CSV table of C-alpha atoms in Angstrom, one decimal:
chain,number,residue,atom,x,y,z
A,1,UNK,CA,-0.1,-0.1,0.0
A,2,UNK,CA,1.4,3.5,-1.0
A,3,UNK,CA,2.1,5.8,1.9
A,4,UNK,CA,0.1,8.8,1.5
A,5,UNK,CA,2.0,12.0,2.6
A,6,UNK,CA,0.5,14.2,5.6
A,7,UNK,CA,1.0,17.7,6.6
A,8,UNK,CA,4.5,18.7,7.7
A,9,UNK,CA,5.2,17.9,11.6
A,10,UNK,CA,7.1,20.5,13.6
A,11,UNK,CA,9.5,18.2,15.5
A,12,UNK,CA,11.0,21.3,17.3
A,13,UNK,CA,14.2,21.0,15.2
A,14,UNK,CA,13.0,21.6,11.6
A,15,UNK,CA,10.2,20.5,9.5
A,16,UNK,CA,9.8,17.1,8.4
A,17,UNK,CA,7.4,15.3,5.7
A,18,UNK,CA,6.0,12.4,7.3
A,19,UNK,CA,4.5,9.4,5.3
A,20,UNK,CA,1.4,8.2,7.1
A,21,UNK,CA,1.9,4.3,7.3
A,22,UNK,CA,-1.0,2.3,8.0
A,23,UNK,CA,0.2,-1.2,7.2
A,24,UNK,CA,3.5,-3.2,6.2
A,25,UNK,CA,4.2,-5.2,3.4
A,26,UNK,CA,3.8,-9.3,3.8
A,27,UNK,CA,7.6,-9.6,3.0
A,28,UNK,CA,7.9,-6.9,6.0
A,29,UNK,CA,6.0,-8.7,8.5
A,30,UNK,CA,7.8,-12.0,7.5
A,31,UNK,CA,11.3,-10.5,8.0
A,32,UNK,CA,10.7,-9.4,11.2
A,33,UNK,CA,8.7,-12.5,12.5
A,34,UNK,CA,10.6,-15.2,10.8
A,35,UNK,CA,14.4,-16.4,11.7
A,36,UNK,CA,17.2,-15.7,9.0
A,37,UNK,CA,20.5,-18.2,9.0
A,38,UNK,CA,23.3,-19.2,7.3
A,39,UNK,CA,25.4,-21.2,9.3
A,40,UNK,CA,23.6,-23.8,11.2
A,41,UNK,CA,24.7,-25.5,14.4
A,42,UNK,CA,26.1,-28.4,13.0
A,43,UNK,CA,28.6,-26.3,10.9
A,44,UNK,CA,26.9,-26.5,7.7
A,45,UNK,CA,25.7,-23.8,5.6
A,46,UNK,CA,23.0,-22.1,3.2
A,47,UNK,CA,26.1,-21.7,0.3
A,48,UNK,CA,23.5,-19.4,-1.7
A,49,UNK,CA,23.4,-17.0,1.4
A,50,UNK,CA,26.9,-17.0,2.5
A,51,UNK,CA,28.4,-13.2,2.4
A,52,UNK,CA,31.5,-12.4,0.2
A,53,UNK,CA,34.1,-12.7,3.3
A,54,UNK,CA,37.9,-13.3,2.4
A,55,UNK,CA,39.2,-16.2,4.4
A,56,UNK,CA,41.7,-13.6,6.3
A,57,UNK,CA,38.5,-11.8,7.3
A,58,UNK,CA,36.5,-14.9,8.7
A,59,UNK,CA,39.7,-15.8,11.0
A,60,UNK,CA,40.0,-12.4,12.0
A,61,UNK,CA,36.3,-12.5,13.0
A,62,UNK,CA,36.8,-15.8,15.0
A,63,UNK,CA,40.0,-14.5,16.7
A,64,UNK,CA,37.7,-11.9,17.8
A,65,UNK,CA,35.1,-13.8,19.1
A,66,UNK,CA,37.8,-15.6,20.9
A,67,UNK,CA,38.9,-12.3,22.5
A,68,UNK,CA,35.4,-11.3,23.5
A,69,UNK,CA,35.0,-14.7,25.5
A,70,UNK,CA,37.9,-14.3,27.2
A,71,UNK,CA,37.5,-10.5,28.1
A,72,UNK,CA,34.3,-12.0,29.8
A,73,UNK,CA,35.8,-14.8,31.7
A,74,UNK,CA,38.1,-12.0,33.1
A,75,UNK,CA,36.0,-9.5,34.3
A,76,UNK,CA,33.7,-12.4,35.6
A,77,UNK,CA,36.9,-13.6,37.8
A,78,UNK,CA,37.4,-10.1,38.5
A,79,UNK,CA,34.2,-9.8,40.3
A,80,UNK,CA,34.5,-13.1,42.1
A,81,UNK,CA,37.7,-12.1,43.6
A,82,UNK,CA,36.8,-8.7,44.7
A,83,UNK,CA,33.1,-9.6,45.5
A,84,UNK,CA,31.7,-6.9,43.1
A,85,UNK,CA,28.6,-7.3,41.1
A,86,UNK,CA,29.4,-8.9,37.7
A,87,UNK,CA,29.1,-7.1,34.8
A,88,UNK,CA,26.4,-8.4,32.4
A,89,UNK,CA,28.0,-11.4,30.3
A,90,UNK,CA,28.7,-11.5,26.8
A,91,UNK,CA,28.8,-15.5,26.8
A,92,UNK,CA,26.7,-16.8,24.0
A,93,UNK,CA,26.7,-13.2,22.3
A,94,UNK,CA,30.4,-13.3,20.3
A,95,UNK,CA,28.6,-13.8,16.8
A,96,UNK,CA,26.1,-11.3,17.4
A,97,UNK,CA,28.7,-8.8,18.8
A,98,UNK,CA,31.4,-9.3,16.3
A,99,UNK,CA,29.2,-10.0,13.1
A,100,UNK,CA,27.6,-6.5,13.4
A,101,UNK,CA,30.7,-4.5,14.0
A,102,UNK,CA,32.6,-6.4,11.4
A,103,UNK,CA,30.3,-5.5,8.9
A,104,UNK,CA,30.5,-1.9,9.2
A,105,UNK,CA,32.8,0.6,7.7
A,106,UNK,CA,35.6,2.0,10.0
A,107,UNK,CA,34.4,5.3,9.9
A,108,UNK,CA,30.9,4.3,11.1
A,109,UNK,CA,30.2,5.0,14.8
A,110,UNK,CA,29.4,2.1,17.5
A,111,UNK,CA,27.0,3.0,20.4
A,112,UNK,CA,27.4,-0.1,22.9
A,113,UNK,CA,24.8,-1.3,25.4
A,114,UNK,CA,25.8,-3.3,28.9
A,115,UNK,CA,27.7,-6.1,27.4
A,116,UNK,CA,29.3,-5.0,24.1
A,117,UNK,CA,32.9,-4.1,24.9
A,118,UNK,CA,33.8,-6.6,22.0
A,119,UNK,CA,33.0,-4.1,19.6
A,120,UNK,CA,35.9,-1.8,20.5
A,121,UNK,CA,37.7,-4.9,20.6
A,122,UNK,CA,37.3,-5.3,16.8
A,123,UNK,CA,38.3,-1.8,16.4
A,124,UNK,CA,41.6,-2.0,17.9
A,125,UNK,CA,41.1,-1.7,22.0
A,126,UNK,CA,42.9,-4.1,24.1
A,127,UNK,CA,41.7,-6.3,26.9
A,128,UNK,CA,44.6,-4.9,29.0
A,129,UNK,CA,43.0,-1.5,28.3
A,130,UNK,CA,39.6,-2.7,29.5
A,131,UNK,CA,40.8,-4.2,32.6
A,132,UNK,CA,42.8,-0.9,33.2
A,133,UNK,CA,39.8,1.1,33.0
A,134,UNK,CA,41.2,2.9,30.0
A,135,UNK,CA,38.9,5.2,27.8
A,136,UNK,CA,38.3,3.8,24.2
A,137,UNK,CA,40.1,6.0,22.0
A,138,UNK,CA,38.1,8.5,20.1
A,139,UNK,CA,39.5,7.6,16.7
A,140,UNK,CA,37.9,4.3,17.1
A,141,UNK,CA,34.5,5.4,16.7
A,142,UNK,CA,33.0,3.3,19.9
A,143,UNK,CA,31.4,5.3,22.3
A,144,UNK,CA,31.3,4.2,26.4
A,145,UNK,CA,28.8,1.5,26.9
A,146,UNK,CA,25.8,2.0,28.7
A,147,UNK,CA,24.6,0.3,31.7
A,148,UNK,CA,21.1,2.0,31.9
A,149,UNK,CA,18.6,-0.1,30.1
A,150,UNK,CA,18.0,2.0,26.6
A,151,UNK,CA,19.7,5.3,27.2
A,152,UNK,CA,22.3,4.8,24.3
A,153,UNK,CA,19.5,4.6,21.5
A,154,UNK,CA,18.6,8.2,21.7
A,155,UNK,CA,22.5,8.9,21.4
A,156,UNK,CA,22.8,6.6,18.2
A,157,UNK,CA,19.7,8.6,16.5
A,158,UNK,CA,21.1,11.9,17.3
A,159,UNK,CA,24.5,10.8,15.6
A,160,UNK,CA,22.8,9.2,12.8
A,161,UNK,CA,20.6,12.3,12.1
A,162,UNK,CA,24.0,14.4,12.4
A,163,UNK,CA,25.3,12.2,9.7
A,164,UNK,CA,22.4,12.8,7.5
A,165,UNK,CA,22.8,16.4,7.8
A,166,UNK,CA,26.4,16.6,7.2
A,167,UNK,CA,26.3,15.7,3.5
A,168,UNK,CA,23.7,18.3,2.9
A,169,UNK,CA,26.0,20.7,4.5
A,170,UNK,CA,29.1,19.4,2.5
A,171,UNK,CA,26.6,19.5,-0.7
A,172,UNK,CA,26.0,23.3,0.0
A,173,UNK,CA,29.6,24.1,0.8
A,174,UNK,CA,30.9,22.4,-2.5
A,175,UNK,CA,28.3,24.5,-4.7
A,176,UNK,CA,29.9,27.4,-3.4
A,177,UNK,CA,33.3,26.2,-3.7
A,178,UNK,CA,32.2,25.4,-7.5
A,179,UNK,CA,30.5,28.8,-7.9
A,180,UNK,CA,34.0,30.4,-6.8
A,181,UNK,CA,35.7,28.4,-9.7
A,182,UNK,CA,37.6,26.3,-7.1
A,183,UNK,CA,37.9,22.7,-7.5
A,184,UNK,CA,35.7,20.4,-4.8
A,185,UNK,CA,36.4,17.2,-3.6
A,186,UNK,CA,34.0,14.4,-4.2
A,187,UNK,CA,31.2,13.5,-2.0
A,188,UNK,CA,32.2,11.2,1.0
A,189,UNK,CA,30.6,7.8,1.3
A,190,UNK,CA,27.6,8.3,3.9
A,191,UNK,CA,28.0,6.9,7.4
A,192,UNK,CA,26.0,5.0,10.0
A,193,UNK,CA,25.7,4.7,13.3
A,194,UNK,CA,25.1,1.2,15.3
A,195,UNK,CA,23.5,0.6,18.7
A,196,UNK,CA,23.6,-2.5,20.6
A,197,UNK,CA,20.9,-3.3,22.9
A,198,UNK,CA,19.3,-6.2,24.8
A,199,UNK,CA,15.9,-7.5,25.2
A,200,UNK,CA,14.9,-5.7,28.4
A,201,UNK,CA,15.9,-2.7,26.3
A,202,UNK,CA,13.2,-3.2,24.3
A,203,UNK,CA,10.3,-2.0,27.1
A,204,UNK,CA,12.3,1.0,28.0
A,205,UNK,CA,11.2,4.3,27.4
A,206,UNK,CA,14.3,5.5,25.3
A,207,UNK,CA,13.6,2.5,23.1
A,208,UNK,CA,10.3,4.4,21.8
A,209,UNK,CA,11.9,7.6,21.8
A,210,UNK,CA,15.4,6.6,20.0
A,211,UNK,CA,13.3,4.5,17.4
A,212,UNK,CA,10.5,6.9,17.0
A,213,UNK,CA,12.8,9.7,16.1
A,214,UNK,CA,15.0,7.4,13.6
A,215,UNK,CA,11.5,6.3,11.6
A,216,UNK,CA,10.3,10.0,11.5
A,217,UNK,CA,13.4,11.6,10.4
A,218,UNK,CA,14.8,8.2,8.8
A,219,UNK,CA,18.1,8.5,10.0
A,220,UNK,CA,21.0,6.2,8.9
A,221,UNK,CA,20.9,4.0,12.2
A,222,UNK,CA,21.1,0.5,12.8
A,223,UNK,CA,19.8,-1.3,16.1
A,224,UNK,CA,21.1,-4.4,17.0
A,225,UNK,CA,18.9,-6.3,20.1
A,226,UNK,CA,20.8,-9.4,21.2
A,227,UNK,CA,17.9,-11.6,22.7
A,228,UNK,CA,19.2,-14.0,25.1
A,229,UNK,CA,22.9,-15.0,26.0
A,230,UNK,CA,24.5,-14.0,29.1
A,231,UNK,CA,22.2,-11.4,30.3
A,232,UNK,CA,19.8,-11.6,32.9
A,233,UNK,CA,16.7,-13.8,32.4
A,234,UNK,CA,13.8,-11.5,31.0
A,235,UNK,CA,10.5,-11.4,33.1
A,236,UNK,CA,7.7,-13.6,31.3
A,237,UNK,CA,5.4,-10.8,31.3
A,238,UNK,CA,8.0,-8.2,29.8
A,239,UNK,CA,6.4,-8.3,26.2
A,240,UNK,CA,3.6,-9.7,24.5
A,241,UNK,CA,4.9,-8.5,21.3
A,242,UNK,CA,5.3,-11.7,18.6
A,243,UNK,CA,9.0,-11.1,18.5
A,244,UNK,CA,11.3,-8.0,19.3
A,245,UNK,CA,11.9,-7.1,15.5
A,246,UNK,CA,8.3,-6.8,14.9
A,247,UNK,CA,8.2,-3.9,17.0
A,248,UNK,CA,10.1,-2.0,14.5
A,249,UNK,CA,7.4,-1.7,12.0
A,250,UNK,CA,5.0,0.6,13.7
A,251,UNK,CA,7.7,3.4,13.9
A,252,UNK,CA,8.4,3.0,10.4
A,253,UNK,CA,11.5,1.0,10.8
A,254,UNK,CA,12.7,-2.1,9.1
A,255,UNK,CA,12.6,-4.9,11.4
A,256,UNK,CA,15.0,-8.1,10.9
A,257,UNK,CA,15.3,-11.3,13.0
A,258,UNK,CA,18.3,-13.3,12.8
A,259,UNK,CA,20.2,-16.4,14.4
A,260,UNK,CA,22.3,-14.8,16.8
A,261,UNK,CA,24.4,-17.5,17.0
A,262,UNK,CA,25.4,-17.5,13.4
A,263,UNK,CA,28.0,-14.8,12.6
A,264,UNK,CA,27.4,-15.0,8.9
A,265,UNK,CA,23.8,-14.4,9.4
A,266,UNK,CA,24.3,-11.4,11.6
A,267,UNK,CA,27.0,-10.0,9.3
A,268,UNK,CA,24.5,-10.4,6.3
A,269,UNK,CA,21.9,-8.6,8.2
A,270,UNK,CA,23.8,-5.9,9.2
A,271,UNK,CA,25.6,-5.1,5.9
A,272,UNK,CA,22.2,-5.1,4.2
A,273,UNK,CA,21.0,-2.8,6.6
A,274,UNK,CA,24.1,-0.2,6.5
A,275,UNK,CA,23.5,-0.2,2.6
A,276,UNK,CA,19.9,0.5,2.8
A,277,UNK,CA,20.9,3.3,5.6
A,278,UNK,CA,23.4,4.6,3.3
A,279,UNK,CA,21.2,5.3,0.1
A,280,UNK,CA,18.8,6.6,2.3
A,281,UNK,CA,16.5,3.9,3.1
A,282,UNK,CA,15.9,4.5,6.7
A,283,UNK,CA,17.0,2.6,9.8
A,284,UNK,CA,16.7,-1.2,10.7
A,285,UNK,CA,16.1,-2.9,13.9
A,286,UNK,CA,17.8,-6.4,13.9
A,287,UNK,CA,16.9,-9.1,16.5
A,288,UNK,CA,19.7,-11.4,17.2
A,289,UNK,CA,18.4,-14.2,19.0
A,290,UNK,CA,20.7,-16.3,21.0
A,291,UNK,CA,20.2,-19.8,21.8
A,292,UNK,CA,20.7,-21.2,25.6
A,293,UNK,CA,22.8,-24.1,24.4
A,294,UNK,CA,24.4,-22.9,21.3
A,295,UNK,CA,28.2,-22.2,21.2
A,296,UNK,CA,28.7,-19.6,18.4
A,297,UNK,CA,32.5,-20.3,18.4
A,298,UNK,CA,32.1,-23.8,18.2
A,299,UNK,CA,29.7,-23.4,15.2
A,300,UNK,CA,31.8,-20.9,13.3
A,301,UNK,CA,35.2,-23.3,14.1
A,302,UNK,CA,33.3,-26.2,12.5
A,303,UNK,CA,32.4,-24.6,9.3
A,304,UNK,CA,35.7,-22.7,8.9
A,305,UNK,CA,37.8,-26.2,9.4
A,306,UNK,CA,35.3,-27.7,7.0
A,307,UNK,CA,36.4,-25.0,4.3
A,308,UNK,CA,39.9,-25.6,5.2
A,309,UNK,CA,39.8,-22.0,6.1
A,310,UNK,CA,41.1,-22.7,9.8
A,311,UNK,CA,43.0,-25.8,10.3
A,312,UNK,CA,44.4,-27.1,13.5
A,313,UNK,CA,47.6,-24.9,13.5
A,314,UNK,CA,46.0,-21.9,12.4
A,315,UNK,CA,43.8,-22.4,15.3
A,316,UNK,CA,46.4,-23.0,17.7
A,317,UNK,CA,48.0,-19.6,16.5
A,318,UNK,CA,44.8,-17.5,16.7
A,319,UNK,CA,44.3,-19.0,20.3
A,320,UNK,CA,47.7,-18.6,21.8
A,321,UNK,CA,47.8,-15.1,20.6
A,322,UNK,CA,44.7,-14.3,23.0
A,323,UNK,CA,46.1,-16.4,25.6
A,324,UNK,CA,49.4,-14.2,25.6
A,325,UNK,CA,47.3,-11.0,25.8
A,326,UNK,CA,45.6,-12.6,28.7
A,327,UNK,CA,48.8,-13.6,30.4
A,328,UNK,CA,50.2,-10.1,29.9
A,329,UNK,CA,46.9,-8.6,31.6
A,330,UNK,CA,47.4,-11.3,34.4
A,331,UNK,CA,51.2,-10.5,35.0
A,332,UNK,CA,50.7,-6.8,35.0
A,333,UNK,CA,47.9,-7.3,37.9
A,334,UNK,CA,50.6,-9.5,39.6
A,335,UNK,CA,52.8,-7.0,39.6
A,336,UNK,CA,50.1,-4.3,40.7
C-alpha cells in the first residue's frame, strides 16, 4: 500500500514530511517474525546466502570472538575475586557482537549497551586497556557502553541524524566552492551509526524515543538487539509482542530477525541494513536471537575447518595470541 503524504510535522528542529504508514507488506512482516540463518549449529551452511568474506577476514572474526570470550571470563573472575557485582555477561553473544561491527565501515560509529565491549576490541582496543579502565580512543569510533536500559539509543539516533545532515552541508559548501571556480572534493561515503541493546531495552522509554525519532527522520541507524545469551533472564510478562523485531514496524523502521549464534547471518543482515541506510532507506532494527545451549564459537570453528579456512595449526596460533594477551594482563595485575 502506498504511503499517503501528511502535513508537515513540527519536530522542534526543522520541518519533516512524514508519510502516513497504515500498514506494512507481508514481506516486511515475514522478515520481522521469521528467523534468518545461514550457518547451522552443525557447521553446515546455506551456500547461496554466505556473504562475501575473505578467509583472512573470517579468521579475524573468529579470533575476535575468542577475545570477547576471554575478556568476559576475566571480568567474571575479577568480580568473583573482589566480591563486586559481575558485569553483564557476553557469553553466547560473541557472534552477534562481532558479526555486527565487522559489517561496518571503519568510520561508522558504534554505540554499545551493557555487554558489547567486543565492538571496541574489533576496532583495536585491547583487553589490557579494558582491564585497566582505560577509555576507548575516540579515533576508534566506539562510544562508552551504557549500563542503563536503552539510554544509548537516542544518542545513536542523534549521531545518525547528524550524519544525515552532514552531506547536505557538504553539498552546499561544494556548490559555493564551485561557484568561486575552485575545485571541490568528491562526495564522502555516507556513514551509519549502530547501537546495541538487549531484550530488556526494548521495554524502556528510550527505546520508543530512539526508534520513533529514527523512523520519523529516516536516519542512517542500525539497532542490534541481542535477545538471549548471558543477560539476566527476562520477565515472562515483559512483552506480549510476537517478536522484538516486529516492534520496529510500528515506527516505520525495518525489522529483521536473525540467528544470533550465526556470525554469517548477523554480518549479512547488518551489511544489508547499512547499505539501505547509506542510500537513504532509513533505519533497521535487527533482533539477534541467541540460544541458551548454542556455542557460536564452536559453530563457526566447525564450518571454517570444513572449508579448509582454519586448520588445527592456524587455530592454535589464534588461540595462543589471545592467551598471550591474557597472560600479559594477568602478569600486570600480579605486579600491581
